[in-house]
PDB file of C-alpha atoms in Angstrom:
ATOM      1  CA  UNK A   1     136.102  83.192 107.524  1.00 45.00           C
ATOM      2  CA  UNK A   2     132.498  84.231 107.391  1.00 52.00           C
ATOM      3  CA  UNK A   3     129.575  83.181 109.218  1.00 59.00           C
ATOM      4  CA  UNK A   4     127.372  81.312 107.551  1.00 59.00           C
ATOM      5  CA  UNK A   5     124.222  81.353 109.711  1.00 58.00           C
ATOM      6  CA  UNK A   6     124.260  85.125 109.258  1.00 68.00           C
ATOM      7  CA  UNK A   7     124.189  84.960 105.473  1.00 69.00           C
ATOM      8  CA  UNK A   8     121.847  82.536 105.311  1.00 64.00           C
ATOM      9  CA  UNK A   9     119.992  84.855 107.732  1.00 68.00           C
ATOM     10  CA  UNK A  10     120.865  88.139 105.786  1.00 76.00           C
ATOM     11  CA  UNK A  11     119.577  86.197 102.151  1.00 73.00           C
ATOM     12  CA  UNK A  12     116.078  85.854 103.656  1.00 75.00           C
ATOM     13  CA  UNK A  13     115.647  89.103 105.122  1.00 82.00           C
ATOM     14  CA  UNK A  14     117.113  90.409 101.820  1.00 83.00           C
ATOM     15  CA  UNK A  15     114.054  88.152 100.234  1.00 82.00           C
ATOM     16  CA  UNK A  16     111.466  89.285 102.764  1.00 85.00           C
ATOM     17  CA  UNK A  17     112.049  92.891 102.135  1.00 90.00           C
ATOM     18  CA  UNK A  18     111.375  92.692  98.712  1.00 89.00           C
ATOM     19  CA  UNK A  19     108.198  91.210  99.275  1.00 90.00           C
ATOM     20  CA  UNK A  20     107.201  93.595 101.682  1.00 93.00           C
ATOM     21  CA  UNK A  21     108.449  96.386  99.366  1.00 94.00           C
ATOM     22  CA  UNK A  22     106.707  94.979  96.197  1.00 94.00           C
ATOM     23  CA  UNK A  23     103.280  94.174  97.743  1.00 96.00           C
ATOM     24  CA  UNK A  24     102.971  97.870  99.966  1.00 96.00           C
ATOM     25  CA  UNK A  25     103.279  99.342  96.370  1.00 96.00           C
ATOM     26  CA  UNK A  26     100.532  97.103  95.042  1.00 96.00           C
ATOM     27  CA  UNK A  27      98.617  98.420  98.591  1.00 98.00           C
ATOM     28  CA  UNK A  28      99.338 102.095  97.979  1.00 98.00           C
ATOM     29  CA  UNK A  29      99.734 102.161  93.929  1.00 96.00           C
ATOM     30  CA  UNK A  30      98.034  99.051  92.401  1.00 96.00           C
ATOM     31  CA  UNK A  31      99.865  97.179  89.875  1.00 93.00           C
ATOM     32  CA  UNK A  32      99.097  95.781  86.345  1.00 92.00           C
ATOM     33  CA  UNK A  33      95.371  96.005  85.803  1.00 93.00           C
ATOM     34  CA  UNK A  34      95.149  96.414  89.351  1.00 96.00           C
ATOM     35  CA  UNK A  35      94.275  99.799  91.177  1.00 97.00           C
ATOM     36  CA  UNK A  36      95.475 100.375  94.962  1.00 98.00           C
ATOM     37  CA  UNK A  37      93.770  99.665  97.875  1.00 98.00           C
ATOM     38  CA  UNK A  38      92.467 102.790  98.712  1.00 98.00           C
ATOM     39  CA  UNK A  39      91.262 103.304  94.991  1.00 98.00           C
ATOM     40  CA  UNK A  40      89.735  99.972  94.711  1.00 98.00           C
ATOM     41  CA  UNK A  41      88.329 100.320  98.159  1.00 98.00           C
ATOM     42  CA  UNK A  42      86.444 103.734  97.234  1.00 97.00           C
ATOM     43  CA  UNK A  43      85.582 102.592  93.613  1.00 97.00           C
ATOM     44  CA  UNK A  44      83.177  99.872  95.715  1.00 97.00           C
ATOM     45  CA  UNK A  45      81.882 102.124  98.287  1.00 97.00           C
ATOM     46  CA  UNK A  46      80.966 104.161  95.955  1.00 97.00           C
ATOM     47  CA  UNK A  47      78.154 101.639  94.842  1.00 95.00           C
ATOM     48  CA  UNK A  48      76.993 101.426  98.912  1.00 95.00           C
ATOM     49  CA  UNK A  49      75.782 103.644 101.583  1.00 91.00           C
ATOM     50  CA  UNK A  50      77.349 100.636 104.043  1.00 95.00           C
ATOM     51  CA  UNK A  51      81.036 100.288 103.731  1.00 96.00           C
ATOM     52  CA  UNK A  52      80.620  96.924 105.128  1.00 96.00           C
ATOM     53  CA  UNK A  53      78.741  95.650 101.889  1.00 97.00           C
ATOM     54  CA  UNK A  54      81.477  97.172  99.867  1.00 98.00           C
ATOM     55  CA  UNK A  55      83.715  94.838 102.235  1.00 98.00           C
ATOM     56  CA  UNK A  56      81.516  91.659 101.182  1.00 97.00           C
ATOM     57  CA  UNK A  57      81.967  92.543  97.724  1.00 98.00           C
ATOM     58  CA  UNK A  58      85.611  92.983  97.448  1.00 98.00           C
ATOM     59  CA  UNK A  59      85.970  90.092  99.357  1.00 97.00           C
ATOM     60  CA  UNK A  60      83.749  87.915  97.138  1.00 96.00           C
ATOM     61  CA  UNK A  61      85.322  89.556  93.841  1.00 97.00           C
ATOM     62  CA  UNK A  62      88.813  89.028  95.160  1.00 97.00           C
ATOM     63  CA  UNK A  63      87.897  85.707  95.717  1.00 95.00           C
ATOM     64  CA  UNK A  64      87.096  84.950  91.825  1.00 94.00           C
ATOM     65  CA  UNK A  65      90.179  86.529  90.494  1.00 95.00           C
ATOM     66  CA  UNK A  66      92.283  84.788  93.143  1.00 93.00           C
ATOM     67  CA  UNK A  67      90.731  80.946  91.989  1.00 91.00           C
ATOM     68  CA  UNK A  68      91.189  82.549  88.082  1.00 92.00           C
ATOM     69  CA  UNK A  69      94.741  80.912  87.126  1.00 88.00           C
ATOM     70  CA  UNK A  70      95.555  82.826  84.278  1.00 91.00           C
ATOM     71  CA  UNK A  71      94.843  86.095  85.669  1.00 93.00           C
ATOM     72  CA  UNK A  72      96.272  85.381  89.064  1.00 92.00           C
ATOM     73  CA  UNK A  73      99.720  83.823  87.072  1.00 89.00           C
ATOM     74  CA  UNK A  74      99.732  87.130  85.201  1.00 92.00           C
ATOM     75  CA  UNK A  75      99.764  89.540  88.427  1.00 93.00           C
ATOM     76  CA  UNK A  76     102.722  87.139  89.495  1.00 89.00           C
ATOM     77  CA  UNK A  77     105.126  88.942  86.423  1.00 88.00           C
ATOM     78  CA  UNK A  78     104.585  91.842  87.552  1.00 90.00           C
ATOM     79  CA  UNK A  79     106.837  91.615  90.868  1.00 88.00           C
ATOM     80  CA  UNK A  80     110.410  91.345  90.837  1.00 83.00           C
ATOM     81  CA  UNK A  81     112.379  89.538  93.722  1.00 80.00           C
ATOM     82  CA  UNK A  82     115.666  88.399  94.368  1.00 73.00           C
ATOM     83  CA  UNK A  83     114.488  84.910  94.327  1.00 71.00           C
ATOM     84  CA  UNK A  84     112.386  84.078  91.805  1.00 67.00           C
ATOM     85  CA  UNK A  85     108.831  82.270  93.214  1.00 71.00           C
ATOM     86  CA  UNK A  86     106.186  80.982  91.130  1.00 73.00           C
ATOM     87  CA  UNK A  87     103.758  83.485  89.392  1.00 80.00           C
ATOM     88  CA  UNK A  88     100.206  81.851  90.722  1.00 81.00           C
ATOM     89  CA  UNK A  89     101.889  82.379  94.115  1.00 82.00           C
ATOM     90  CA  UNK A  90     103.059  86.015  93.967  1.00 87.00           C
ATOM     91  CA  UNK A  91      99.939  86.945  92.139  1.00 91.00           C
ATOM     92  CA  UNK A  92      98.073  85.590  95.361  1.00 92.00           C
ATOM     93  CA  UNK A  93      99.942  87.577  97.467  1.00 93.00           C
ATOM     94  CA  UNK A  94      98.813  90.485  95.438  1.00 96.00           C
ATOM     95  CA  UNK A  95      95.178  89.984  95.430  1.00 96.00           C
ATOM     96  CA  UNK A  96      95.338  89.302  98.967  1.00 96.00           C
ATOM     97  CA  UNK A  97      96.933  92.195  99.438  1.00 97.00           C
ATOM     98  CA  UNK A  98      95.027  94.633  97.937  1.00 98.00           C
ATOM     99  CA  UNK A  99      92.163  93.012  99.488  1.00 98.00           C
ATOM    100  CA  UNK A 100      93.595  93.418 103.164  1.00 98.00           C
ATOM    101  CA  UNK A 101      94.701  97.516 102.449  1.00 98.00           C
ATOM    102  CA  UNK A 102      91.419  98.064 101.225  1.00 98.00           C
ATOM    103  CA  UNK A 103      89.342  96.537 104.544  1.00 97.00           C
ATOM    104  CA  UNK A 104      91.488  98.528 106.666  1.00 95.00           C
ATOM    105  CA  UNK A 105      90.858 101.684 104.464  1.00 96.00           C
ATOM    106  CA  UNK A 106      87.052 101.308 104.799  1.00 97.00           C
ATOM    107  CA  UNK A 107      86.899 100.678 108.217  1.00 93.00           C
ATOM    108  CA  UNK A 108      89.177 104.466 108.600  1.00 91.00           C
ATOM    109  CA  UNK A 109      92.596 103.140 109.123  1.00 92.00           C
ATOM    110  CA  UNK A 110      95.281 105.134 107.657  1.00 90.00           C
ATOM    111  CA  UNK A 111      97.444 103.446 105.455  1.00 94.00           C
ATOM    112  CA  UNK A 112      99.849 105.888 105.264  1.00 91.00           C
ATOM    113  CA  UNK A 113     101.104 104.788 109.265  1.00 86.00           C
ATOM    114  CA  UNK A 114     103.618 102.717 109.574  1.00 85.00           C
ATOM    115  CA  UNK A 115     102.392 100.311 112.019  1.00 84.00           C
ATOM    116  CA  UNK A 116      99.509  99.560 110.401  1.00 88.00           C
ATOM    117  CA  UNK A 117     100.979  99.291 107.026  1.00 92.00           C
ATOM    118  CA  UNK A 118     102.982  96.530 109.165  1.00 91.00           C
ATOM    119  CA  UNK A 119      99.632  95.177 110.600  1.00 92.00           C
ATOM    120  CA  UNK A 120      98.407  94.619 106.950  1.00 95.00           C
ATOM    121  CA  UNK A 121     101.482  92.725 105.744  1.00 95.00           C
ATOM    122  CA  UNK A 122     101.457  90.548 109.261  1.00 94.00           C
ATOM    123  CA  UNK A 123      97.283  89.787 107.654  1.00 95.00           C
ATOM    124  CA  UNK A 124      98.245  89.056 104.334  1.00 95.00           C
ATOM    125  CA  UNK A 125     100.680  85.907 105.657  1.00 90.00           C
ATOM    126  CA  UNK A 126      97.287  85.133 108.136  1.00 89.00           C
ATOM    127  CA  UNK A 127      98.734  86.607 111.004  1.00 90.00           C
ATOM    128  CA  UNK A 128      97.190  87.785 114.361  1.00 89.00           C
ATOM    129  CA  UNK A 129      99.062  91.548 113.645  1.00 89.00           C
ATOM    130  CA  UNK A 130      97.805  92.134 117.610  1.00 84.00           C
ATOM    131  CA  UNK A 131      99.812  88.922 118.950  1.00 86.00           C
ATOM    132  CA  UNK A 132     102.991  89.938 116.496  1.00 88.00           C
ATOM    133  CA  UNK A 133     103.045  93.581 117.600  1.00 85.00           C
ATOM    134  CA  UNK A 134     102.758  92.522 121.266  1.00 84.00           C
ATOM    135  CA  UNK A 135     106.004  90.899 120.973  1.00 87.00           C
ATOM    136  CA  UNK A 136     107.863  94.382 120.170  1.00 86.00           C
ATOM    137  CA  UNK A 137     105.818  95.932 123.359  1.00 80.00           C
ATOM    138  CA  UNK A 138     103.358  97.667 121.183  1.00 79.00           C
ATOM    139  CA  UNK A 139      99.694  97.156 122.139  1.00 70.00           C
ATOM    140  CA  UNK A 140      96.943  98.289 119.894  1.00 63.00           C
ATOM    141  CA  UNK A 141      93.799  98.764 121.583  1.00 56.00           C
ATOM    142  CA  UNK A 142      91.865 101.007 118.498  1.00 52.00           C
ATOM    143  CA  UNK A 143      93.617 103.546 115.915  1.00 48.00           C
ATOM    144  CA  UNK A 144      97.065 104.282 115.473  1.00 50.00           C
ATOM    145  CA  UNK A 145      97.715 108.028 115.665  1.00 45.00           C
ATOM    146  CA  UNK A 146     100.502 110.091 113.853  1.00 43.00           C
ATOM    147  CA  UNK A 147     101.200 110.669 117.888  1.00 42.00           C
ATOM    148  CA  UNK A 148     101.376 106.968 119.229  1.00 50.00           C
ATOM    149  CA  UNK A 149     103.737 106.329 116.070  1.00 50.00           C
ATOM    150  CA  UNK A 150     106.169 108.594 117.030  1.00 53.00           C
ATOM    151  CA  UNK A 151     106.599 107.299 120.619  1.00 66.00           C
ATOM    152  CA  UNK A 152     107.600 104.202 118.680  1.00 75.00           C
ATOM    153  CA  UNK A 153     111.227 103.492 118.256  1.00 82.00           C
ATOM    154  CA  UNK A 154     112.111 103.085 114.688  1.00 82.00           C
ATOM    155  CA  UNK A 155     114.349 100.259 115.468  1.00 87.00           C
ATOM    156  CA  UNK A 156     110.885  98.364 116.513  1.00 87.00           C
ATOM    157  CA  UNK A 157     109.159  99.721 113.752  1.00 86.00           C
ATOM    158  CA  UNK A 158     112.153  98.092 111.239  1.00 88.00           C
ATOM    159  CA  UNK A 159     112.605  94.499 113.249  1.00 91.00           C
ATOM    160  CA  UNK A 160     108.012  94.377 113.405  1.00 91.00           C
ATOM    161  CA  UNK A 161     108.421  94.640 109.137  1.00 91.00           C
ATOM    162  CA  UNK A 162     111.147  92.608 109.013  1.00 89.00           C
ATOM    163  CA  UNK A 163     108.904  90.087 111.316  1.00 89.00           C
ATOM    164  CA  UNK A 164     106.103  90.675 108.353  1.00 91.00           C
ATOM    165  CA  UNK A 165     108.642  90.022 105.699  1.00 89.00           C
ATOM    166  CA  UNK A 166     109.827  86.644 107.412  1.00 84.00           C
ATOM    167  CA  UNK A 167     105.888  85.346 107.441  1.00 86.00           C
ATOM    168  CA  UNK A 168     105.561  86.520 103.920  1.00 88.00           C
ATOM    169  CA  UNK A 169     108.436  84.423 102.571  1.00 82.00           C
ATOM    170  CA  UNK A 170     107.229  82.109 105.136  1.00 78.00           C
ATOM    171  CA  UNK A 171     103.861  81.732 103.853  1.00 82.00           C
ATOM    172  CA  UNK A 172     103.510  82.433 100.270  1.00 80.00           C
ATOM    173  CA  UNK A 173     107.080  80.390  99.284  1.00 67.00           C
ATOM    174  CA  UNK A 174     106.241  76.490  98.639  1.00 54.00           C
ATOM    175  CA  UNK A 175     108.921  73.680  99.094  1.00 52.00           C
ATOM    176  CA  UNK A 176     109.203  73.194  95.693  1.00 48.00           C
ATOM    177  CA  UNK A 177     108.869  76.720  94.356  1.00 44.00           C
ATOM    178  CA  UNK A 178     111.592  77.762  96.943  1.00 49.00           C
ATOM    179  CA  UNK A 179     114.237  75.282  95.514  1.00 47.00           C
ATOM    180  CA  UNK A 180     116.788  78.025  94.392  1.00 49.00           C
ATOM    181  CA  UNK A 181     115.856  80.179  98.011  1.00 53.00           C
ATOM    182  CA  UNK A 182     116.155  77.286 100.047  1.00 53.00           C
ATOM    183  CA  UNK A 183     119.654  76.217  98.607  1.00 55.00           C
ATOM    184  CA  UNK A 184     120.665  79.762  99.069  1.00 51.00           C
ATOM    185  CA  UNK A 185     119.269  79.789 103.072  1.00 49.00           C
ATOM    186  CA  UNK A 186     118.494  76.202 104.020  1.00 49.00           C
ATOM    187  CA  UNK A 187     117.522  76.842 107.522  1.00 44.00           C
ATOM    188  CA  UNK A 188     113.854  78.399 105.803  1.00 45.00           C
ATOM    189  CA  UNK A 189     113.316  74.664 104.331  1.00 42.00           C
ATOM    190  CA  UNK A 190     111.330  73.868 107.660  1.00 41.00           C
ATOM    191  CA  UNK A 191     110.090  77.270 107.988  1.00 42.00           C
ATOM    192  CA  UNK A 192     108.216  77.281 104.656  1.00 44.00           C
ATOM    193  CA  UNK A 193     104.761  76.270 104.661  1.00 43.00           C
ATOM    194  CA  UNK A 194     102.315  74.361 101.771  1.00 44.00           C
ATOM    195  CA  UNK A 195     101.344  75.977  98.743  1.00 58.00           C
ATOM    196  CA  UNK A 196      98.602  78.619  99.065  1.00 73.00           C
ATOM    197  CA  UNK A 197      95.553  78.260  97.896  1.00 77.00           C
ATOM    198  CA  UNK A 198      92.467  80.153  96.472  1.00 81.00           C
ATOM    199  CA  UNK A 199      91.294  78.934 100.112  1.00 88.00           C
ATOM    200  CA  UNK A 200      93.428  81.202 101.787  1.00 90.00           C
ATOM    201  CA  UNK A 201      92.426  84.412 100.609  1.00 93.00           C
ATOM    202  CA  UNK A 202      88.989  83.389 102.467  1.00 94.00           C
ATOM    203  CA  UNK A 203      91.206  83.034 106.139  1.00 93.00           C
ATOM    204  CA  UNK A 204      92.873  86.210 105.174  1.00 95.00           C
ATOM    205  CA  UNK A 205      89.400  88.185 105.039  1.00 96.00           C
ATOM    206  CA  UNK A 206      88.163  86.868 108.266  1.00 95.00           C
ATOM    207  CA  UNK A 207      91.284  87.929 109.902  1.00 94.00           C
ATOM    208  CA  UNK A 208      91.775  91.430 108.101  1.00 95.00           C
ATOM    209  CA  UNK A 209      88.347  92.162 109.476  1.00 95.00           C
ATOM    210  CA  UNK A 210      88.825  91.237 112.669  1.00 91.00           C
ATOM    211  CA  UNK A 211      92.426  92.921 112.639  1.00 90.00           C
ATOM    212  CA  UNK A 212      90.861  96.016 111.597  1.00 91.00           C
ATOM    213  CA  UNK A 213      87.816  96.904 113.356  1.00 89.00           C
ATOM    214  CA  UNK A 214      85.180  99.774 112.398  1.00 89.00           C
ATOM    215  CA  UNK A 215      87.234 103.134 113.865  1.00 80.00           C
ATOM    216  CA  UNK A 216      85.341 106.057 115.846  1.00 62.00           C
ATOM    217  CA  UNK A 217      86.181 109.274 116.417  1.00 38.00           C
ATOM    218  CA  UNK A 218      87.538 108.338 120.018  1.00 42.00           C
ATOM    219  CA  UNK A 219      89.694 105.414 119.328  1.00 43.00           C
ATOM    220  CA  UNK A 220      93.530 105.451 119.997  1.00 40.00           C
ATOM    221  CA  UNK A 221      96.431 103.439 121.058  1.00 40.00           C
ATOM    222  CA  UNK A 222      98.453 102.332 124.056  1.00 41.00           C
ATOM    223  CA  UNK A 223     101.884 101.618 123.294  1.00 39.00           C
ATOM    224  CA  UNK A 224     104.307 100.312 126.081  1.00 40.00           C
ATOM    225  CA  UNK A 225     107.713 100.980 126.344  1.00 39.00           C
ATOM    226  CA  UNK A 226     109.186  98.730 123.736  1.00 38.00           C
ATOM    227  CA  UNK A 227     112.562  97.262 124.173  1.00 33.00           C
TER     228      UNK A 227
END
């Protein structure tokens, strides 16, 4: 006899993976048309002696392809997932994305650590990634070092992304887009939220740039002993 709460369970997280492994590729590689973040992020700076206007700029373009339907449904093809979700919705997640790895670049985070990588994915489904990571123990008062990341066991490092992949599925899945997922793990039916709009890409900046403060060459991290 099996247990049916834990498929259900396993079925999402198996979803939620996917996403998280599909858009850190978009963040790190690009996809499509698209370039990655740090890429994009250094194509714009290029054009500005102040990151932070390159910032306003990839925000504001990101903004027009995101409310551009046939562009945004196009990205959507592009990522594969055990579920299938609508394309305008996937493409979305893209954009935003993109658009959160490349904020965090600028300001001198280092998308190559894992906890931030995690603190991008926890933006992109407008999370606090401060509030999330404090539930694992982990508190980040400035930059995560290669040091502080080691001191972090990587059983909290794998249950904080599968936390990211659970708001991503969470977020960008829509009650009726999510027909086939939620017959496959009915307990997310109340979990998923509204469709996502171009709106939402807006609420993502503001919190990817608070999220992600300007760095210094002092800044560092306290992380508590995580159970």
């Amino acid at each position: 006899m099996t247990d049916e709460p834990d498929e259900k369970l396993n079925a999402l997280e198996k979803v939620g993976t996917a996403l998280v492994e599909q858009l850190m590729k978009v963040v790190d590689e690009g996809v499509g048309p698209l370039s990655g973040s740090r890429t994009y992020a250094e194509a714009r700076a290029a054009s500005y002696e102040d990151p932070e206007k390159a910032i306003r700029r990839i925000i504001s373009e990101t903004t027009v392809m995101v409310g551009t339907a046939g562009f945004v449904t196009g990205l959507g093809g592009l990522i594969t997932l055990p579920v299938t979700l609508p394309a305008n919705i996937t493409g979305q997640a893209i954009l935003n994305a993109r658009l959160v790895g490349a904020i965090a670049h600028l300001r001198g985070w280092d998308l190559r650590d894992e906890l931030v990588r995690n603190a991008v994915l926890i933006t992109v489904a407008g999370g606090q990634p401060n509030a999330v990571l404090a539930q694992f123990g982990v508190k980040v008062s400035q930059k995560l070092t290669e040091t502080a990341i080691r001191r972090i066991p990587i059983e909290v490092v794998r249950a904080i992304n599968k936390k990211a992949g659970f708001m991503l599925v969470a977020k960008y899945g829509t009650k009726r887009s999510l027909i086939t997922l939620t017959k496959l793990v009915p307990v997310v039916g109340g979990v998923v939220g509204g469709t996502v709009d171009a709106a939402f890409t807006g609420v993502v900046a503001r919190v990817a740039k608070k999220a992600f403060p300007p760095l210094g060459s002092d800044d560092n991290v306290e992380v508590a002993d995580a159970q």
